[in-house]
């Protein structure tokens, strides 16, 4: 069942449900959603994101936590991913009734989800607020008009005598009572209020004994709990493992380093560079909190498991980006703090023994990273035989301290390491795009030293893509130091270090060049600057370090030039032939104008990774791979915490463009004070048959009414059909007050001029009138930024205007990617000059509006 079935069953002129063209990937983990639908027959809609759609089943009685219960699940048409946020009333037509959001989260499965569904048996895990643990969807053998499946709970730690109705909140119960108009619905309403069992809980782990054992460790000290980020201990790269029983040896896991802090029972997950990761890893958060500790710190590596249960870095990247659903495991190897005791001075081997006891009955998503004391050569040989990434050797009695030191050493398989890409050789014969990529390591002088070239391990598709990005342009003059003569470099073209390649190789030759290198992968999660921090210098540079310190990296932080642009030739606006590089160039050109109004504001972006001709989607939460973008942990309308992104400098904004962002939509408040609005935005959205002069007149009328209330306002085109009238607030006001004012103002306009304006979003009321949209003035709501492109043909731009030039503008999309930089070059003053210095608030106008 496809989105065509979804479209065929609905009239989108009448329903509030999202249209199929709104369907797109989320840009993060694959989600699931369960919606309680009070249609003619009450049921639960169970939806799993597979690719760019929500595969959907109607479950009449809702999910059950009892493994003995097989709940009927009728397969229905696919839904767009944007349907995951839909709540409210379906007024008429197909599915008429009220919809409540019952649960939402991420999900995972081993292997290919589509293949399992086609086979008729999908085994998966849910990580939501209400639904957790392992489940099965099994197709029935009966032939029905619509495919029938059974939703079955696995007998795990979450299983129990709990039904979906037991988990409903007061809002859902009230919806059930209101909808109880038929005998069937009355029975459902009665059942939903009869049982109110608590959701199942995981196994309790006694912490008292563990806390006593922690306190008894040598070097343990009392300390206050703190869930904030703590700097990790790092390893130095070595060629062979250290010898003797003073060292223990672990597998080097191929994943992402994650630090965890627990305070008052709540876990906070962080990447090694202090980015919060709770939102991306709800299953790990749940698993850590189920350990039952009040305060704790953990250190480990996040890995993904393939269908055979092996660690797979590519599967990890794809799962975090929403392209796959591999189960994730947190491999833990240290516990620096537990239940009020700082253990960083305790011997490592004792910390690990305590950690092993902690994890003895832990949830499946937490695993202990075992070790071997001594026998380093044997452990390393085993790692090579099993084709693991390598091993980590640690001093058995060592403390835990931040930063890189000799107590931890990493010994990687000799044929795998990471290098900066610094050039390429031209293609020969039938070879596509280029011959090989040139590689370099950082040296002690802050530069780069050539270490060889890699020309194997590429697919044809990679050759074509890299030929348009990395292997393009360049200079014949080397940009790196070359210590050895390499005749194959004749004709090579050199570029600045912009990307990181991980390659296999068979040792280093006597000219310090890699032997038989082959590409493993391009590390999109790393930049050449990361290599300087990982001790990957050439042997000659290592010797030089003994006599002189390594200089600091001098590249300025936060500059747009710090961001590597991949696929610059990708067409973003197909009707106009505008490429990704042109979009980047535009945003760099208008940076002094666009950045100040959105810097440090939570910002939603509209991402179009395949161009505006392919599915585009909103992105407001942080995703894997962002290094320059700011993050803020904010409360959502549901009360849950989520990590929002925001541009904080030039590099952050350009990095978002690199990730496919075309549009920027900031909040009307700052991350430092998200509950205080300093902007009110009235969006004047004309119906299809409203002429532009009427929109201009409407904006002037809004300005006049605001003037009567003592409020100064500013105007901008939206890049679409309408105009924005923006009211700055200084001091600001709470969101409830702002929304009340905006709604009252819009409704007053509609009441005074009913033939001109409407204040409701219902489309059938908007024919021939202008919709005064006040809904952009709620907490979490956004409006397009000044100077932001719009993802529409022609690459239009939202542009601030002086009030006296409004009459000269011909339409809401009168400015575009080509004309705006020229306009800014001609301007003597900012059209919105003074917007940040106006002193006005809502306290003095509330009474006037009421009059």
XYZ file of C-alpha atoms in Angstrom, residues 313-808:
496
model
C 30.530 1.324 11.524
C 28.687 1.943 8.245
C 25.510 0.543 9.802
C 26.018 2.909 12.740
C 26.273 5.951 10.475
C 23.248 4.873 8.432
C 21.175 4.186 11.557
C 21.959 7.584 13.062
C 21.006 9.266 9.774
C 17.778 7.265 9.400
C 18.909 5.144 6.445
C 18.962 1.914 8.479
C 17.563 0.499 11.741
C 20.444 -1.544 13.156
C 20.328 -2.253 16.924
C 22.701 -0.023 18.870
C 24.875 -1.176 21.775
C 26.787 0.926 24.291
C 30.063 -0.947 24.945
C 31.188 0.268 28.369
C 34.770 0.218 29.557
C 34.992 2.598 32.532
C 33.054 3.971 35.505
C 34.761 7.141 36.822
C 32.001 7.929 39.375
C 29.301 6.022 41.284
C 26.743 6.962 43.949
C 28.558 9.909 45.493
C 32.113 8.628 45.007
C 34.732 9.922 42.585
C 36.621 6.840 41.351
C 39.065 8.542 38.969
C 42.002 7.819 41.327
C 41.062 4.171 41.811
C 43.074 1.602 39.802
C 41.539 0.902 36.398
C 41.393 -2.856 36.922
C 39.300 -2.326 40.066
C 37.013 0.166 38.309
C 36.435 -2.363 35.556
C 35.667 -5.147 38.035
C 33.037 -2.893 39.589
C 31.668 -2.036 36.122
C 31.351 -5.730 35.267
C 29.223 -6.258 38.390
C 27.088 -3.243 37.498
C 26.371 -4.693 34.068
C 25.806 -8.289 35.173
C 22.021 -7.932 34.719
C 21.961 -4.851 32.521
C 19.586 -4.299 29.589
C 20.699 -5.709 26.256
C 21.738 -2.291 24.925
C 24.487 -2.033 27.566
C 27.464 -4.343 27.256
C 30.717 -4.787 29.141
C 33.960 -4.379 27.203
C 36.043 -7.284 28.491
C 39.839 -7.231 28.711
C 42.886 -9.439 29.041
C 45.717 -8.679 31.465
C 49.083 -9.060 29.754
C 49.616 -11.077 26.540
C 49.308 -7.924 24.418
C 50.779 -9.542 21.304
C 48.306 -12.426 21.497
C 45.356 -10.072 21.928
C 46.497 -7.965 18.988
C 46.969 -11.073 16.818
C 43.414 -12.132 17.673
C 42.119 -8.693 16.683
C 43.905 -8.912 13.334
C 42.627 -12.444 12.715
C 39.030 -11.373 13.374
C 39.502 -8.227 11.241
C 38.740 -5.926 14.175
C 39.863 -2.305 14.100
C 42.573 -2.905 16.688
C 43.068 -2.907 20.460
C 43.362 -0.391 23.297
C 46.070 -1.068 25.884
C 45.690 0.558 29.303
C 47.751 0.649 32.485
C 45.977 -1.747 34.823
C 46.591 0.447 37.873
C 46.129 3.751 36.048
C 43.766 6.549 37.132
C 41.133 8.142 34.899
C 42.235 11.573 33.713
C 41.083 13.780 30.818
C 43.129 14.247 27.685
C 45.667 12.186 25.780
C 48.474 10.450 27.648
C 50.667 7.346 27.757
C 48.371 5.421 30.127
C 46.073 4.542 27.227
C 47.546 3.381 23.913
C 45.739 2.359 20.758
C 47.248 -0.170 18.416
C 45.304 -0.347 15.181
C 45.551 -2.979 12.503
C 48.580 -1.825 10.520
C 46.475 -1.717 7.388
C 43.930 0.827 8.686
C 44.384 4.518 9.477
C 43.026 7.975 8.647
C 44.625 10.643 6.447
C 43.790 14.026 4.994
C 43.011 14.164 1.273
C 45.354 16.749 -0.264
C 45.086 16.153 -4.003
C 44.550 13.676 -6.818
C 46.089 12.296 -9.967
C 44.243 12.548 -13.312
C 42.347 9.559 -14.682
C 43.937 7.382 -17.361
C 42.404 5.008 -19.891
C 38.890 3.914 -18.979
C 39.256 5.120 -15.392
C 36.449 7.449 -14.249
C 37.036 10.971 -12.870
C 40.518 10.564 -11.322
C 43.332 8.088 -10.848
C 44.007 8.229 -7.104
C 43.623 10.464 -4.065
C 46.755 11.922 -2.483
C 47.059 11.523 1.278
C 48.922 13.362 4.038
C 49.501 13.300 7.776
C 49.913 16.333 10.063
C 53.486 17.268 10.868
C 55.040 19.060 13.820
C 55.197 22.426 12.028
C 51.463 22.754 11.672
C 51.587 21.589 8.063
C 51.106 18.286 6.272
C 53.461 15.593 5.021
C 52.678 13.465 1.996
C 52.366 9.729 2.803
C 51.167 8.201 -0.467
C 48.156 7.785 -2.693
C 45.147 5.497 -2.733
C 43.588 4.383 -6.013
C 41.696 1.191 -5.137
C 38.589 0.465 -3.115
C 36.376 2.964 -4.979
C 33.046 2.104 -6.591
C 32.107 3.710 -9.915
C 29.546 5.844 -8.104
C 32.163 7.058 -5.624
C 34.513 7.890 -8.473
C 31.833 9.975 -10.168
C 30.850 11.776 -6.951
C 34.407 12.450 -5.832
C 35.301 13.612 -9.331
C 32.764 16.407 -8.860
C 33.885 17.333 -5.349
C 37.297 16.376 -3.943
C 39.030 15.629 -7.233
C 38.284 18.918 -8.955
C 40.430 21.958 -9.678
C 43.660 22.246 -7.753
C 47.190 23.479 -8.294
C 50.264 21.825 -9.768
C 52.283 23.172 -6.839
C 52.193 20.799 -3.842
C 50.385 22.099 -0.762
C 52.199 19.628 1.510
C 55.778 18.616 2.307
C 57.096 15.724 0.206
C 60.009 13.877 1.826
C 60.293 11.092 -0.770
C 60.533 11.156 -4.547
C 57.377 9.668 -6.073
C 57.461 9.658 -9.905
C 53.711 8.979 -10.043
C 53.094 12.546 -8.868
C 53.881 14.020 -12.260
C 50.683 15.713 -13.355
C 49.159 15.569 -9.860
C 46.863 18.379 -8.763
C 46.976 19.544 -5.154
C 44.158 20.929 -2.996
C 43.990 22.139 0.618
C 43.215 19.407 3.178
C 39.421 19.251 3.206
C 38.390 15.639 3.822
C 39.489 12.557 5.729
C 39.941 9.144 4.130
C 40.371 5.942 6.103
C 42.459 3.400 4.215
C 43.818 -0.092 4.631
C 47.558 -0.537 3.977
C 50.278 -3.124 4.489
C 52.872 -1.251 6.460
C 55.082 1.749 5.686
C 57.935 1.534 3.184
C 61.464 2.821 3.644
C 60.470 6.145 2.056
C 57.764 6.622 4.706
C 55.059 5.958 2.091
C 52.070 3.677 2.611
C 52.362 0.191 1.119
C 49.438 -1.097 -0.977
C 46.799 1.319 0.360
C 43.108 0.670 -0.377
C 40.173 2.886 0.545
C 38.103 1.756 3.521
C 35.769 4.753 3.755
C 35.566 8.533 3.678
C 35.056 9.734 7.251
C 32.301 12.325 6.885
C 32.217 12.630 10.684
C 35.795 13.941 10.834
C 37.804 16.842 9.456
C 41.568 17.151 8.911
C 41.768 19.189 12.110
C 40.647 16.109 14.048
C 43.764 14.267 12.861
C 46.009 16.744 14.658
C 44.486 15.715 17.969
C 44.991 11.989 17.411
C 48.794 11.774 17.269
C 48.920 10.618 13.629
C 52.059 12.491 12.614
C 54.766 11.026 10.386
C 57.741 9.230 12.011
C 59.986 12.196 11.164
C 57.540 14.585 12.793
C 57.377 12.411 15.921
C 61.126 12.738 16.314
C 60.912 16.482 15.800
C 58.409 16.761 18.635
C 61.088 15.770 21.100
C 62.921 19.035 20.434
C 60.069 21.443 19.755
C 56.423 21.669 20.770
C 53.683 21.183 18.226
C 52.153 24.562 17.320
C 48.491 25.222 17.844
C 46.135 25.027 14.899
C 45.809 28.555 13.580
C 42.631 28.178 11.519
C 40.106 30.653 12.956
C 37.151 29.000 14.649
C 33.704 29.709 13.356
C 34.628 30.896 9.842
C 32.618 29.711 6.881
C 35.841 28.644 5.161
C 36.302 25.974 7.851
C 33.447 23.932 6.362
C 34.095 21.423 3.588
C 31.492 21.603 0.803
C 30.831 18.249 -0.823
C 28.921 17.758 -4.094
C 29.124 21.483 -5.008
C 27.759 20.757 -8.504
C 24.581 19.116 -7.218
C 21.610 21.024 -8.635
C 19.423 22.408 -5.854
C 16.963 24.406 -7.976
C 16.443 22.201 -11.068
C 14.255 24.638 -13.023
C 16.901 27.326 -12.683
C 20.105 25.269 -12.798
C 21.251 26.673 -9.452
C 23.831 24.445 -7.755
C 24.736 23.771 -4.156
C 27.893 25.855 -4.569
C 25.799 28.813 -5.726
C 23.598 28.420 -2.645
C 26.714 28.387 -0.460
C 28.090 31.445 -2.272
C 24.801 33.277 -1.741
C 24.761 32.643 2.000
C 28.404 33.657 2.302
C 27.614 36.890 0.424
C 24.684 37.815 2.695
C 26.287 36.512 5.911
C 26.611 39.963 7.583
C 22.861 40.448 7.030
C 21.350 37.023 7.723
C 23.467 35.869 10.660
C 22.843 38.564 13.332
C 19.021 38.151 13.370
C 19.180 34.351 13.749
C 22.397 33.725 15.683
C 21.697 32.093 19.037
C 18.019 31.496 18.230
C 16.658 27.934 18.024
C 16.310 27.497 14.277
C 14.430 25.032 12.113
C 15.869 24.448 8.681
C 14.212 23.105 5.579
C 16.643 20.565 4.184
C 16.536 19.468 0.552
C 19.489 17.047 0.268
C 18.464 16.042 -3.255
C 17.414 19.536 -4.345
C 13.958 21.101 -4.146
C 12.702 18.681 -6.788
C 13.154 15.832 -4.282
C 11.503 15.498 -0.855
C 12.412 18.274 1.590
C 11.809 18.243 5.330
C 12.056 20.323 8.502
C 15.113 19.742 10.675
C 15.071 21.363 14.107
C 17.007 18.822 16.170
C 20.704 18.083 16.067
C 21.934 15.298 13.773
C 25.169 13.345 13.544
C 28.121 15.039 11.868
C 27.509 18.665 12.861
C 30.634 20.230 14.387
C 30.043 23.997 14.228
C 26.334 24.287 15.013
C 25.212 25.273 18.487
C 22.902 23.042 20.532
C 20.366 23.861 23.211
C 18.398 21.446 25.393
C 14.863 22.852 25.483
C 11.508 21.662 26.712
C 8.929 20.812 24.050
C 5.171 21.319 24.244
C 4.812 17.722 25.452
C 7.066 18.504 28.406
C 9.864 16.292 27.085
C 13.391 17.627 26.656
C 14.870 17.843 23.150
C 18.145 19.178 21.742
C 17.578 21.978 19.233
C 20.138 23.340 16.813
C 20.988 26.960 16.180
C 23.567 28.824 14.071
C 26.055 30.582 16.311
C 28.596 31.706 13.717
C 29.372 31.714 10.002
C 30.697 28.163 10.048
C 27.536 26.850 11.707
C 25.257 28.400 9.107
C 27.370 27.195 6.167
C 27.627 23.743 7.748
C 23.838 23.518 7.725
C 23.865 24.471 4.039
C 26.446 21.717 3.477
C 23.932 19.308 5.031
C 21.264 20.394 2.541
C 19.593 23.324 4.333
C 17.929 25.777 1.944
C 15.655 27.729 4.311
C 16.166 29.043 7.864
C 13.243 29.555 10.262
C 14.245 30.910 13.702
C 12.198 31.172 16.907
C 11.102 34.548 18.169
C 13.328 34.056 21.231
C 16.940 33.197 22.062
C 18.389 29.962 23.414
C 19.456 31.792 26.572
C 15.823 32.801 27.293
C 13.579 30.529 25.210
C 10.449 31.424 27.188
C 10.758 35.171 26.504
C 9.698 36.326 23.037
C 11.248 39.450 21.546
C 9.405 39.312 18.195
C 5.759 39.220 17.119
C 5.203 38.174 13.500
C 1.978 38.681 11.552
C 2.054 36.618 8.371
C -0.269 38.063 5.730
C -1.054 35.061 3.526
C -3.334 35.908 0.583
C -5.799 33.514 -1.004
C -5.113 32.410 -4.575
C -7.317 35.109 -6.098
C -6.058 38.065 -4.005
C -4.140 40.665 -6.030
C -0.802 41.926 -4.744
C -1.917 45.546 -4.176
C -4.419 44.256 -1.617
C -1.602 42.547 0.274
C 0.376 45.788 0.318
C -2.696 47.674 1.559
C -3.249 45.049 4.247
C 0.321 45.443 5.524
C -0.119 49.212 5.698
C -3.394 48.750 7.577
C -1.673 46.447 10.074
C 1.056 49.040 10.530
C -1.525 51.759 11.151
C -3.396 49.717 13.760
C -0.146 48.871 15.512
C 0.804 52.554 15.494
C -2.468 53.293 17.287
C -1.389 50.833 19.954
C 1.986 52.567 20.253
C 3.920 49.762 18.537
C 6.574 50.303 15.874
C 6.603 47.621 13.167
C 8.751 46.498 10.244
C 7.877 44.754 6.965
C 9.487 42.106 4.743
C 8.594 40.011 1.739
C 8.317 36.294 2.505
C 9.723 34.957 -0.730
C 6.260 33.508 -1.302
C 2.902 35.184 -1.884
C 2.693 37.401 1.166
C 4.300 39.780 3.601
C 5.429 39.677 7.228
C 4.788 42.550 9.601
C 7.238 42.205 12.489
C 6.924 43.855 15.911
C 10.067 43.919 18.089
C 9.598 43.634 21.861
C 12.068 45.174 24.292
C 11.635 44.071 26.995
C 10.215 40.793 25.778
C 7.158 38.950 27.002
C 6.127 35.407 27.841
C 4.814 33.281 24.996
C 1.296 33.049 26.428
C 1.013 36.837 26.482
C 2.447 37.158 22.970
C 0.141 34.531 21.509
C -2.896 36.038 23.239
C -2.038 39.472 21.850
C -1.381 38.173 18.332
C -4.590 36.177 18.255
C -6.639 39.069 19.602
C -5.147 41.426 17.040
C -5.807 39.014 14.135
C -9.370 38.330 15.237
C -10.002 42.059 15.646
C -8.842 42.672 12.065
C -11.076 39.884 10.778
C -14.046 41.298 12.725
C -13.485 44.867 11.477
C -12.925 43.832 7.839
C -14.652 40.461 7.341
C -14.510 40.703 3.548
C -10.769 41.356 3.563
C -9.336 39.226 6.364
C -9.768 35.864 8.038
C -8.050 34.646 11.203
C -8.660 30.917 10.787
C -6.406 28.567 8.834
C -9.287 26.631 7.269
C -8.720 26.933 3.521
C -12.353 27.046 2.474
C -12.820 30.302 4.446
C -9.860 32.006 2.769
C -11.125 32.394 -0.802
C -10.726 36.029 -1.835
C -9.362 37.047 1.567
C -6.059 37.414 3.383
C -5.288 35.057 6.214
C -3.741 36.889 9.181
C -1.612 34.060 10.545
C -0.878 34.632 14.225
C 0.193 31.031 14.926
C 3.852 31.883 14.355
C 3.806 33.445 17.810
C 3.867 30.374 20.043
C 6.745 28.739 21.844
C 8.516 26.599 19.252
C 6.788 28.250 16.299
C 9.011 29.790 13.643
C 8.984 32.313 10.815
C 11.299 32.478 7.828
C 14.452 34.484 8.457
C 15.261 37.701 6.665
C 17.512 36.966 3.652
C 16.693 33.255 3.763
C 16.218 31.513 0.440
C 12.927 29.711 -0.127
C 12.821 26.201 -1.540
C 10.730 27.202 -4.557
C 11.391 27.619 -8.275
C 13.300 30.808 -8.986
C 15.194 30.670 -5.638
C 13.215 33.575 -4.101
C 14.389 35.291 -0.920
C 12.613 36.794 2.102
C 13.766 40.438 2.124
C 13.337 43.240 4.713
C 12.000 46.504 3.287
C 11.625 50.105 4.328
C 7.963 50.984 4.607
C 8.394 53.696 1.987
C 9.642 51.219 -0.634
C 6.844 48.676 -0.152
C 4.775 50.210 -2.949
C 7.587 49.682 -5.470
